[in-house]
PDB file of C-alpha atoms in Angstrom:
ATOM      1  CA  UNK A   1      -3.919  -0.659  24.820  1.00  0.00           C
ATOM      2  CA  UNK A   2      -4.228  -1.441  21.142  1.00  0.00           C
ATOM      3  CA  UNK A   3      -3.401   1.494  19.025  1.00  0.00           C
ATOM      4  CA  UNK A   4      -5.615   2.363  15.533  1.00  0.00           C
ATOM      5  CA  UNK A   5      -3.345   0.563  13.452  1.00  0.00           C
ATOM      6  CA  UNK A   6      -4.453  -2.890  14.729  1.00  0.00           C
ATOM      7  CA  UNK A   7      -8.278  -2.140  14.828  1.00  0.00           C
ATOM      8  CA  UNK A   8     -10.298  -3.083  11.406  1.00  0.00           C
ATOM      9  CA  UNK A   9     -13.780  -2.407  13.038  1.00  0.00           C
ATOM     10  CA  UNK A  10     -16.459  -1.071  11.317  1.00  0.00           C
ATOM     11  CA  UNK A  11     -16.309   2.063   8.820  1.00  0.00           C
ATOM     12  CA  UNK A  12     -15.787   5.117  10.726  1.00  0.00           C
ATOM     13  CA  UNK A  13     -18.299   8.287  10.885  1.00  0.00           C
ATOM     14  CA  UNK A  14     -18.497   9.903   7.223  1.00  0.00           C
ATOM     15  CA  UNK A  15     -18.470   6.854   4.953  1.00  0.00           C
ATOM     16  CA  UNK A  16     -14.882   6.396   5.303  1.00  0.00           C
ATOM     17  CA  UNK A  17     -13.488   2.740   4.968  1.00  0.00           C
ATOM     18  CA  UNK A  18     -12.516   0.311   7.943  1.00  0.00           C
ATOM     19  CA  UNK A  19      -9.037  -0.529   8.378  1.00  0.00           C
ATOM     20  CA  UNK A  20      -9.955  -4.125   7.863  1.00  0.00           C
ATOM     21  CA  UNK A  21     -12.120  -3.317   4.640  1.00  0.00           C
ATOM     22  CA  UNK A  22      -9.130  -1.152   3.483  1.00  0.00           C
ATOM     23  CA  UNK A  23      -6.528  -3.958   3.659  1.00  0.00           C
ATOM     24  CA  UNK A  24      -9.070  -6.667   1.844  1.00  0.00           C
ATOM     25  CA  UNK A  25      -9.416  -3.347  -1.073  1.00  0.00           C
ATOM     26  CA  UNK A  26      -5.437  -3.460  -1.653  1.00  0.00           C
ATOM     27  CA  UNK A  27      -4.597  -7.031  -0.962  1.00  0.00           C
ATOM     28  CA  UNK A  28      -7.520  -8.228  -3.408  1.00  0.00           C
ATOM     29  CA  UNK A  29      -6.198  -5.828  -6.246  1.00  0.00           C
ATOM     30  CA  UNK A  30      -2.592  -7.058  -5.561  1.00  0.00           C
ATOM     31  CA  UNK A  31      -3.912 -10.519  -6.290  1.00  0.00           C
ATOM     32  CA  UNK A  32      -6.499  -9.517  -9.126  1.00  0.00           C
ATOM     33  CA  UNK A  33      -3.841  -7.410 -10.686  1.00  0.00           C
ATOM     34  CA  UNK A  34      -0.963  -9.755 -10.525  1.00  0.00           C
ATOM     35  CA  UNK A  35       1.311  -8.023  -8.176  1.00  0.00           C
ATOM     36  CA  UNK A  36       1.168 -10.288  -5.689  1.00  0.00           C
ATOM     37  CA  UNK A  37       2.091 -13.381  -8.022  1.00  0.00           C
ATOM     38  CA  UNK A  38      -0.356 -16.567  -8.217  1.00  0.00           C
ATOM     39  CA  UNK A  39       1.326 -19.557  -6.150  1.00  0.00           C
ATOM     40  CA  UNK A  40       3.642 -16.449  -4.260  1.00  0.00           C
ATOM     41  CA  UNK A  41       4.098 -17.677  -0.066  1.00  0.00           C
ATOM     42  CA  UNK A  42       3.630 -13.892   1.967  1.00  0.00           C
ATOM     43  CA  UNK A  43       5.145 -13.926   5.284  1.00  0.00           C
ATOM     44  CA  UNK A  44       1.829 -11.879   8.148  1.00  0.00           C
ATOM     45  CA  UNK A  45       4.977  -9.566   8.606  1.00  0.00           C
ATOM     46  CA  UNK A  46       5.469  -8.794   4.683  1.00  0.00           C
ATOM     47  CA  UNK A  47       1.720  -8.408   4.166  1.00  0.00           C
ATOM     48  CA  UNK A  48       1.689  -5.856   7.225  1.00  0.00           C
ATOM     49  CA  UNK A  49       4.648  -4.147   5.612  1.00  0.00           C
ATOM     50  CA  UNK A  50       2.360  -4.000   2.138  1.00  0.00           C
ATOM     51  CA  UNK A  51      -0.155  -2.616   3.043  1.00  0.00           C
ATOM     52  CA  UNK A  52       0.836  -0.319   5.939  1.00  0.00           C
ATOM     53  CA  UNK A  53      -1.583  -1.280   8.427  1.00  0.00           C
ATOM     54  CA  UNK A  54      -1.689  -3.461  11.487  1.00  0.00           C
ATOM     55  CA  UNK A  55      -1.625  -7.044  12.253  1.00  0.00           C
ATOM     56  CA  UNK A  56      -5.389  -7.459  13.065  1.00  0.00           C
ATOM     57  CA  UNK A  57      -6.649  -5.493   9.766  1.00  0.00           C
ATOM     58  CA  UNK A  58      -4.250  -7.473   7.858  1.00  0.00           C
ATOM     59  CA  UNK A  59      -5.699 -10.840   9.188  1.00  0.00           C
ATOM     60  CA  UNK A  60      -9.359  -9.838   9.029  1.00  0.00           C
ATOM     61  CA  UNK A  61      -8.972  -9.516   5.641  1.00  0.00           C
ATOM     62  CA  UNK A  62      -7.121 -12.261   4.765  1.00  0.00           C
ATOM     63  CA  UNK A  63      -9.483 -14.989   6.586  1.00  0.00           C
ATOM     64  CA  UNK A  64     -12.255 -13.068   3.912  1.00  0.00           C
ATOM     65  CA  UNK A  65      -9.735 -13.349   1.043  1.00  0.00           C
ATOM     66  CA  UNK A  66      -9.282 -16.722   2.201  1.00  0.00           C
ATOM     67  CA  UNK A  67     -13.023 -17.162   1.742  1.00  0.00           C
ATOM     68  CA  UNK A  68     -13.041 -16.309  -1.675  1.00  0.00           C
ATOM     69  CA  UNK A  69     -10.592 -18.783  -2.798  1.00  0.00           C
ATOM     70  CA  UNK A  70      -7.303 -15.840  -3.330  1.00  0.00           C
ATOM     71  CA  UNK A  71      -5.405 -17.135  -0.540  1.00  0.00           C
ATOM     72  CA  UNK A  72      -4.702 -20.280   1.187  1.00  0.00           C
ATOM     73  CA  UNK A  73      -3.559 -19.551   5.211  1.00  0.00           C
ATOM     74  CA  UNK A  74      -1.244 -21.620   6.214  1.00  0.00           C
ATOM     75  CA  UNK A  75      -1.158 -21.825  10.091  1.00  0.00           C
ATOM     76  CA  UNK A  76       2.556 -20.243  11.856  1.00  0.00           C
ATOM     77  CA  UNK A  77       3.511 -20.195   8.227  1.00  0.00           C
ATOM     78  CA  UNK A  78       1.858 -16.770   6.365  1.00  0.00           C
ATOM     79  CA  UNK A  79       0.267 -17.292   3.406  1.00  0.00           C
ATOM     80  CA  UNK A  80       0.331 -18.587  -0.443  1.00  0.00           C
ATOM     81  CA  UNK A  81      -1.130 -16.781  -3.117  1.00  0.00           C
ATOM     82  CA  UNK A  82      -3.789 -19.288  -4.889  1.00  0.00           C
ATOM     83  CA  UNK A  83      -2.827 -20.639  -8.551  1.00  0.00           C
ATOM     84  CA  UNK A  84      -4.950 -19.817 -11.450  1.00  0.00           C
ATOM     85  CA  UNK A  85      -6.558 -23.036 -12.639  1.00  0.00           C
ATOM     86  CA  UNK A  86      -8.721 -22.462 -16.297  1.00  0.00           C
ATOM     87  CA  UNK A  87     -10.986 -24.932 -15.115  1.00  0.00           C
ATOM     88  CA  UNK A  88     -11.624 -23.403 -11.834  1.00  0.00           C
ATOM     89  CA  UNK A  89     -12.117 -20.077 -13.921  1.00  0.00           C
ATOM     90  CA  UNK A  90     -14.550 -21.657 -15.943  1.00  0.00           C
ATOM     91  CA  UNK A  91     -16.644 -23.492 -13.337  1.00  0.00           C
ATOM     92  CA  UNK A  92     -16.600 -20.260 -11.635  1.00  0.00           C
ATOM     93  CA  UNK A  93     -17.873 -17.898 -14.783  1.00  0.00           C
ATOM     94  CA  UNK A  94     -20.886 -20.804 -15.221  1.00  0.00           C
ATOM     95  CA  UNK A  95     -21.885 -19.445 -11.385  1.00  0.00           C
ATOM     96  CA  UNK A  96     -21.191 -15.846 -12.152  1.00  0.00           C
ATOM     97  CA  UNK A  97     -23.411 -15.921 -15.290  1.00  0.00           C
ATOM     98  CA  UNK A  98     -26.426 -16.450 -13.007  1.00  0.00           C
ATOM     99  CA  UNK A  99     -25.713 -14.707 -10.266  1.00  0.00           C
ATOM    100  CA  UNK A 100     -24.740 -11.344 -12.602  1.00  0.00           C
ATOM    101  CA  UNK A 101     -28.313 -11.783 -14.087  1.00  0.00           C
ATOM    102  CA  UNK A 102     -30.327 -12.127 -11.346  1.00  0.00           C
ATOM    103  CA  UNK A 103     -28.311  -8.349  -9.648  1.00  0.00           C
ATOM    104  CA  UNK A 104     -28.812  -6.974 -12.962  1.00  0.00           C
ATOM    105  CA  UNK A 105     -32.378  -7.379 -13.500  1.00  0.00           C
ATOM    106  CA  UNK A 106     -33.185  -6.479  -9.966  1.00  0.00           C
ATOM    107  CA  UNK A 107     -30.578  -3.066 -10.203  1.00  0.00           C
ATOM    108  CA  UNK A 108     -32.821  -2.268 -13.320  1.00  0.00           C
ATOM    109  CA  UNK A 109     -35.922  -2.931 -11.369  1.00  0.00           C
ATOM    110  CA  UNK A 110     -35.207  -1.430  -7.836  1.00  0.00           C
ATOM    111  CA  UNK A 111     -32.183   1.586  -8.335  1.00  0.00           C
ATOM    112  CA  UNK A 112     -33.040   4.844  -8.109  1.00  0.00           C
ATOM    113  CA  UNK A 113     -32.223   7.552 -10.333  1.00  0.00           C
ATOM    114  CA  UNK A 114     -29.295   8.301  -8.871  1.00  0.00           C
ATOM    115  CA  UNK A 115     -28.054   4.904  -8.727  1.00  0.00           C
ATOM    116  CA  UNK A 116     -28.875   5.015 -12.613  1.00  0.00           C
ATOM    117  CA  UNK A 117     -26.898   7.916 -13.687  1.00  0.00           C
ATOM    118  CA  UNK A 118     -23.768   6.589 -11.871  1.00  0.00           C
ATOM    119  CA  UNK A 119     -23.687   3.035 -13.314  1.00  0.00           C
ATOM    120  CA  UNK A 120     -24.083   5.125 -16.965  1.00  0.00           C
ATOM    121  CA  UNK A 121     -21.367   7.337 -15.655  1.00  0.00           C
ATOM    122  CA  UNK A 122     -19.155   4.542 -14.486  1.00  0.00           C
ATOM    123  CA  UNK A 123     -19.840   2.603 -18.137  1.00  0.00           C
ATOM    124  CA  UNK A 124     -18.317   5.959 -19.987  1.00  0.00           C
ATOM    125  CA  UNK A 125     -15.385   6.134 -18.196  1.00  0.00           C
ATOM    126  CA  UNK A 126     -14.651   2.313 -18.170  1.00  0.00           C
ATOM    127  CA  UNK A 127     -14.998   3.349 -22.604  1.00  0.00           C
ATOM    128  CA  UNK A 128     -12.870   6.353 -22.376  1.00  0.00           C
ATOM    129  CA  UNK A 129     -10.289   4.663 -20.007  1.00  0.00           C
ATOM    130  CA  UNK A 130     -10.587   1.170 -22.213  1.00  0.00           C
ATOM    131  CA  UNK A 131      -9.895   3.807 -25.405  1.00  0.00           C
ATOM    132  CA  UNK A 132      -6.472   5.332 -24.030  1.00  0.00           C
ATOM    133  CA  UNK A 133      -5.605   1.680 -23.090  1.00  0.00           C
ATOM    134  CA  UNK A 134      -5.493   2.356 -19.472  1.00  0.00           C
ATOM    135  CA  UNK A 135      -6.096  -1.480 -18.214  1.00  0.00           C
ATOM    136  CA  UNK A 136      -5.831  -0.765 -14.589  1.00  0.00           C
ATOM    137  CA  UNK A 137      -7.943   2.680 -14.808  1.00  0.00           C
ATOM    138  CA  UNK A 138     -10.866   0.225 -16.262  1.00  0.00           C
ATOM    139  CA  UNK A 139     -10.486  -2.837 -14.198  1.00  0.00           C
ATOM    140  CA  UNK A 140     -10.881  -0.462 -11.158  1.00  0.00           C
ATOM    141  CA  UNK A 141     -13.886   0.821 -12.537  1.00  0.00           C
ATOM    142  CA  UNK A 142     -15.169  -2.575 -13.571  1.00  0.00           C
ATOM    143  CA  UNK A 143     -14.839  -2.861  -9.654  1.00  0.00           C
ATOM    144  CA  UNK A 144     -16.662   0.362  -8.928  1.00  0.00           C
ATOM    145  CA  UNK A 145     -19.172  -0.410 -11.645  1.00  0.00           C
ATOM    146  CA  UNK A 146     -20.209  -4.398  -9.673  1.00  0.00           C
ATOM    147  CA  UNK A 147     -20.160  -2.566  -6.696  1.00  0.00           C
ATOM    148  CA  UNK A 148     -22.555  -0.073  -8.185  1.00  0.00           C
ATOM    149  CA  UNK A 149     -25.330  -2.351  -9.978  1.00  0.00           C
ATOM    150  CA  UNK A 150     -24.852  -4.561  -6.238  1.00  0.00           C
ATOM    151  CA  UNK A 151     -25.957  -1.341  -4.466  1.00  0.00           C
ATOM    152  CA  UNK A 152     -28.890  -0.541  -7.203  1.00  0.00           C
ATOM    153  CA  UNK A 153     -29.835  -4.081  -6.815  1.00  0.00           C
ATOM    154  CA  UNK A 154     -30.643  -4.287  -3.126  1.00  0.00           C
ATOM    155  CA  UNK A 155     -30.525  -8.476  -3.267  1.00  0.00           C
ATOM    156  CA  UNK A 156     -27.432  -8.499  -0.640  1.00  0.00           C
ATOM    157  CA  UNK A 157     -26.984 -12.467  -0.697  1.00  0.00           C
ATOM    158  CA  UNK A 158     -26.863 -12.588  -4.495  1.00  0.00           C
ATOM    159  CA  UNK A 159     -24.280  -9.833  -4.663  1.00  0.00           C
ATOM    160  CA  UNK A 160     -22.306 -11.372  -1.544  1.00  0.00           C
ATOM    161  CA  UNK A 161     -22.282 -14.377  -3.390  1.00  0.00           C
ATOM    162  CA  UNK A 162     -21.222 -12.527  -7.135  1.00  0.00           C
ATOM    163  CA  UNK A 163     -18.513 -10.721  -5.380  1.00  0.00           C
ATOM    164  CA  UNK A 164     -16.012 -13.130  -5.149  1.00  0.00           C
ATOM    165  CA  UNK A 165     -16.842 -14.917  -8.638  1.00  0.00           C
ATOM    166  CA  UNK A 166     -16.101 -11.201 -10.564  1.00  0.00           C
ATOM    167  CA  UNK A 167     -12.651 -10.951  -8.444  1.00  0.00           C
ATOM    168  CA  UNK A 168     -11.944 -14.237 -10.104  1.00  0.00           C
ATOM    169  CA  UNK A 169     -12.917 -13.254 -13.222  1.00  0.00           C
ATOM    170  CA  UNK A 170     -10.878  -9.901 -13.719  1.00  0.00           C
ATOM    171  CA  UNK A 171      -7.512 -11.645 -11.923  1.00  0.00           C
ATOM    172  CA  UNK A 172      -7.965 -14.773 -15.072  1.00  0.00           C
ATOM    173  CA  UNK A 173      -8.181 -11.343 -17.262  1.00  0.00           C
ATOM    174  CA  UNK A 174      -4.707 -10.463 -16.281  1.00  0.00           C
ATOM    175  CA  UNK A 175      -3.589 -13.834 -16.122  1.00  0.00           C
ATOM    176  CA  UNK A 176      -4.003 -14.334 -19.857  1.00  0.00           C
ATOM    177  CA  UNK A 177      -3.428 -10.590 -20.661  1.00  0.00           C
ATOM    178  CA  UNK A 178      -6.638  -9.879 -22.267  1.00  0.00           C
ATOM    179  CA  UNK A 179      -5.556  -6.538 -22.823  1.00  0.00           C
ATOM    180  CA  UNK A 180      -7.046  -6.521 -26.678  1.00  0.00           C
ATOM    181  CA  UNK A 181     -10.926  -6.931 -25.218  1.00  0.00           C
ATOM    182  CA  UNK A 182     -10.476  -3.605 -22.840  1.00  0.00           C
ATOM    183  CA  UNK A 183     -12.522  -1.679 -26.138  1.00  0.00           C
ATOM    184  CA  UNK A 184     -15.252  -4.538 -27.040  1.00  0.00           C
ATOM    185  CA  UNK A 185     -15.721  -4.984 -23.194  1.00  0.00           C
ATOM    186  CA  UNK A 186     -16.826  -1.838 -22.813  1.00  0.00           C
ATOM    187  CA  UNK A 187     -19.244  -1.899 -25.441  1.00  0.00           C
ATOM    188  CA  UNK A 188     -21.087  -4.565 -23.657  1.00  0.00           C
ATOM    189  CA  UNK A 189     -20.542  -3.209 -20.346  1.00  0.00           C
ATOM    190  CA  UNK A 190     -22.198  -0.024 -21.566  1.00  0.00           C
ATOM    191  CA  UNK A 191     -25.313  -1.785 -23.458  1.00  0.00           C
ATOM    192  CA  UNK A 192     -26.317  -3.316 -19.579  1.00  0.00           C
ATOM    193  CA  UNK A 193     -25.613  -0.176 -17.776  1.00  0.00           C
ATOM    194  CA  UNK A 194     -28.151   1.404 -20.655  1.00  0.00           C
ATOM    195  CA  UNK A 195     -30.602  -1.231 -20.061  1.00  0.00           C
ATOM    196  CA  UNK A 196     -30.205  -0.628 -16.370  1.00  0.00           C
ATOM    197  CA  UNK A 197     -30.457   2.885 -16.445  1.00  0.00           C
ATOM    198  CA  UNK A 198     -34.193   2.786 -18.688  1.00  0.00           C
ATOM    199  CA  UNK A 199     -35.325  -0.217 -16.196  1.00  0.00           C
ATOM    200  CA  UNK A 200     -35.729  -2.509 -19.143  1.00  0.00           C
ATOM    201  CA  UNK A 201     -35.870  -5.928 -17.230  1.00  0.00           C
ATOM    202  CA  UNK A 202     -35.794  -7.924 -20.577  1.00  0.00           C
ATOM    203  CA  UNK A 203     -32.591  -6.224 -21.800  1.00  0.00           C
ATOM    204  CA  UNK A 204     -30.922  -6.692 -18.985  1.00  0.00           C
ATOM    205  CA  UNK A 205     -31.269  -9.897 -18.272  1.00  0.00           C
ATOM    206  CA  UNK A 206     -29.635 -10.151 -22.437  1.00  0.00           C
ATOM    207  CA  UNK A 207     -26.991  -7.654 -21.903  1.00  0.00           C
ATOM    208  CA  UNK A 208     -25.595  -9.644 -19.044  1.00  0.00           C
ATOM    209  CA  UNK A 209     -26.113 -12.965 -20.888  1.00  0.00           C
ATOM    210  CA  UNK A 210     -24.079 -11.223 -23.886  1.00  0.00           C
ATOM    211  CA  UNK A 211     -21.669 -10.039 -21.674  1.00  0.00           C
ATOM    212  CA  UNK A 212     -21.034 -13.403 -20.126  1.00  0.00           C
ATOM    213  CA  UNK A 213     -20.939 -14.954 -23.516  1.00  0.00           C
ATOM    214  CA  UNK A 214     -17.667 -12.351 -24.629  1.00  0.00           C
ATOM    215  CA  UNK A 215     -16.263 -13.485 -21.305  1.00  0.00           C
ATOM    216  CA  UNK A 216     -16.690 -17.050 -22.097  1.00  0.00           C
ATOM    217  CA  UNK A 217     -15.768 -16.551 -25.364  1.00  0.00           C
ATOM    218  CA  UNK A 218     -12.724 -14.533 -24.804  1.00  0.00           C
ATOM    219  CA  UNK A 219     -10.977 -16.749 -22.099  1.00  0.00           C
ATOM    220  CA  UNK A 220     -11.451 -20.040 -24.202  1.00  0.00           C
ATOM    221  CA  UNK A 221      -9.968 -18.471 -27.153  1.00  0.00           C
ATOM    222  CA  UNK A 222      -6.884 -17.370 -24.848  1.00  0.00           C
ATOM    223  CA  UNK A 223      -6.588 -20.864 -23.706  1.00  0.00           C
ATOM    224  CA  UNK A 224      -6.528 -22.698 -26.645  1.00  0.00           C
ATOM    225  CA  UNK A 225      -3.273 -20.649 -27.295  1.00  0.00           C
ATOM    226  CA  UNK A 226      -1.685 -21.746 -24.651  1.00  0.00           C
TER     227      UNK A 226
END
């Protein structure tokens, strides 16, 4: 009989996460964060050992990592962590920047007040963790914050399809140790969560545009360094 540390059904009774859902959540901020190294090869056995769960967790949520372009499987071999490629990044922030508009608009449209007060809530402490220069503390809640507007948004393919774009996004963040932006970021992370909290559809559609734009900006600067 196969014991609870090899099941990654669905989220049990109270909210709390699958097993399945909770090995994606730590292998995908390994990768985003850097821990687990771009171009790395992971042995099934090492990436049980990582995360502490079982085998069929573990490879649930690598087949949807896989998906999203953060791992390449490599059959009776384990895995390899995938390279960061600027022009991949790049192709993939053109995608994001419509995708983020069109869950923005509709989060500012459809969320309900509660939904509104906790993307403004998430937005202040992304600013007061970006202020004490706590880079993980905000890229989490950058997380949190996507997850949020995706949620207010109720459009479930465009925020399926964000999801993996935003991953991208933050681990290209590390990758060129953007740590500088973490105050500026915020800024415009807090101008859409204002728009989206006052259901101003106009604003935004512009915060997300302007928020895109520092993005863009941002990474090319960084690679023209290199």
């Amino acid at each position: 009989m196969e014991d609870e540390a090899e099941k990654g059904g669905p989220a049990r009774a109270g909210g709390a996460l699958s097993q399945a859902e909770t090995a994606y959540r730590r292998l995908e901020e390994a990768i985003v964060t850097l821990e687990l190294e771009p171009g790395s090869a992971l042995t099934e056995a090492q990436l049980i050992a990582f995360v502490r769960l079982g085998r069929t967790p573990v490879r649930e949520a690598l087949i949807r990592l896989a998906q999203h372009g953060m791992v390449d499987i490599l059959p009776r071999k384990g895995v390899v962590v995938a390279a960061i490629n600027a022009i991949d990044v790049m192709a993939a922030l053109d995608a994001r920047e419509a995708l983020e508009r069109l869950v923005v608009c509709d989060a500012a449209r459809r969320g309900s007040p509660a939904e509104r007060i906790a993307i403004i809530d998430l937005a202040k402490a992304m600013r007061a963790a970006a202020e004490r220069g706590d880079a993980a503390a905000y890229m989490r809640l950058d997380k949190q914050l996507d997850a949020a507007v995706a949620a207010a948004a109720r459009s479930p393919y465009a925020s399926r399809a964000v999801e993996p774009l935003q991953a991208l996004i933050r681990r290209a963040w590390y990758h060129f140790e953007r740590q500088d932006d973490l105050v500026p970021a915020a800024g415009f992370h807090a101008a859409l969560a204002q728009a989206i909290a006052t259901a101003d559809v106009p604003a935004a559609a512009r915060a997300s545009d302007t928020l895109m734009a520092h993005l863009r900006e941002g990474l090319l600067a960084t690679l023209t360094r290199l």
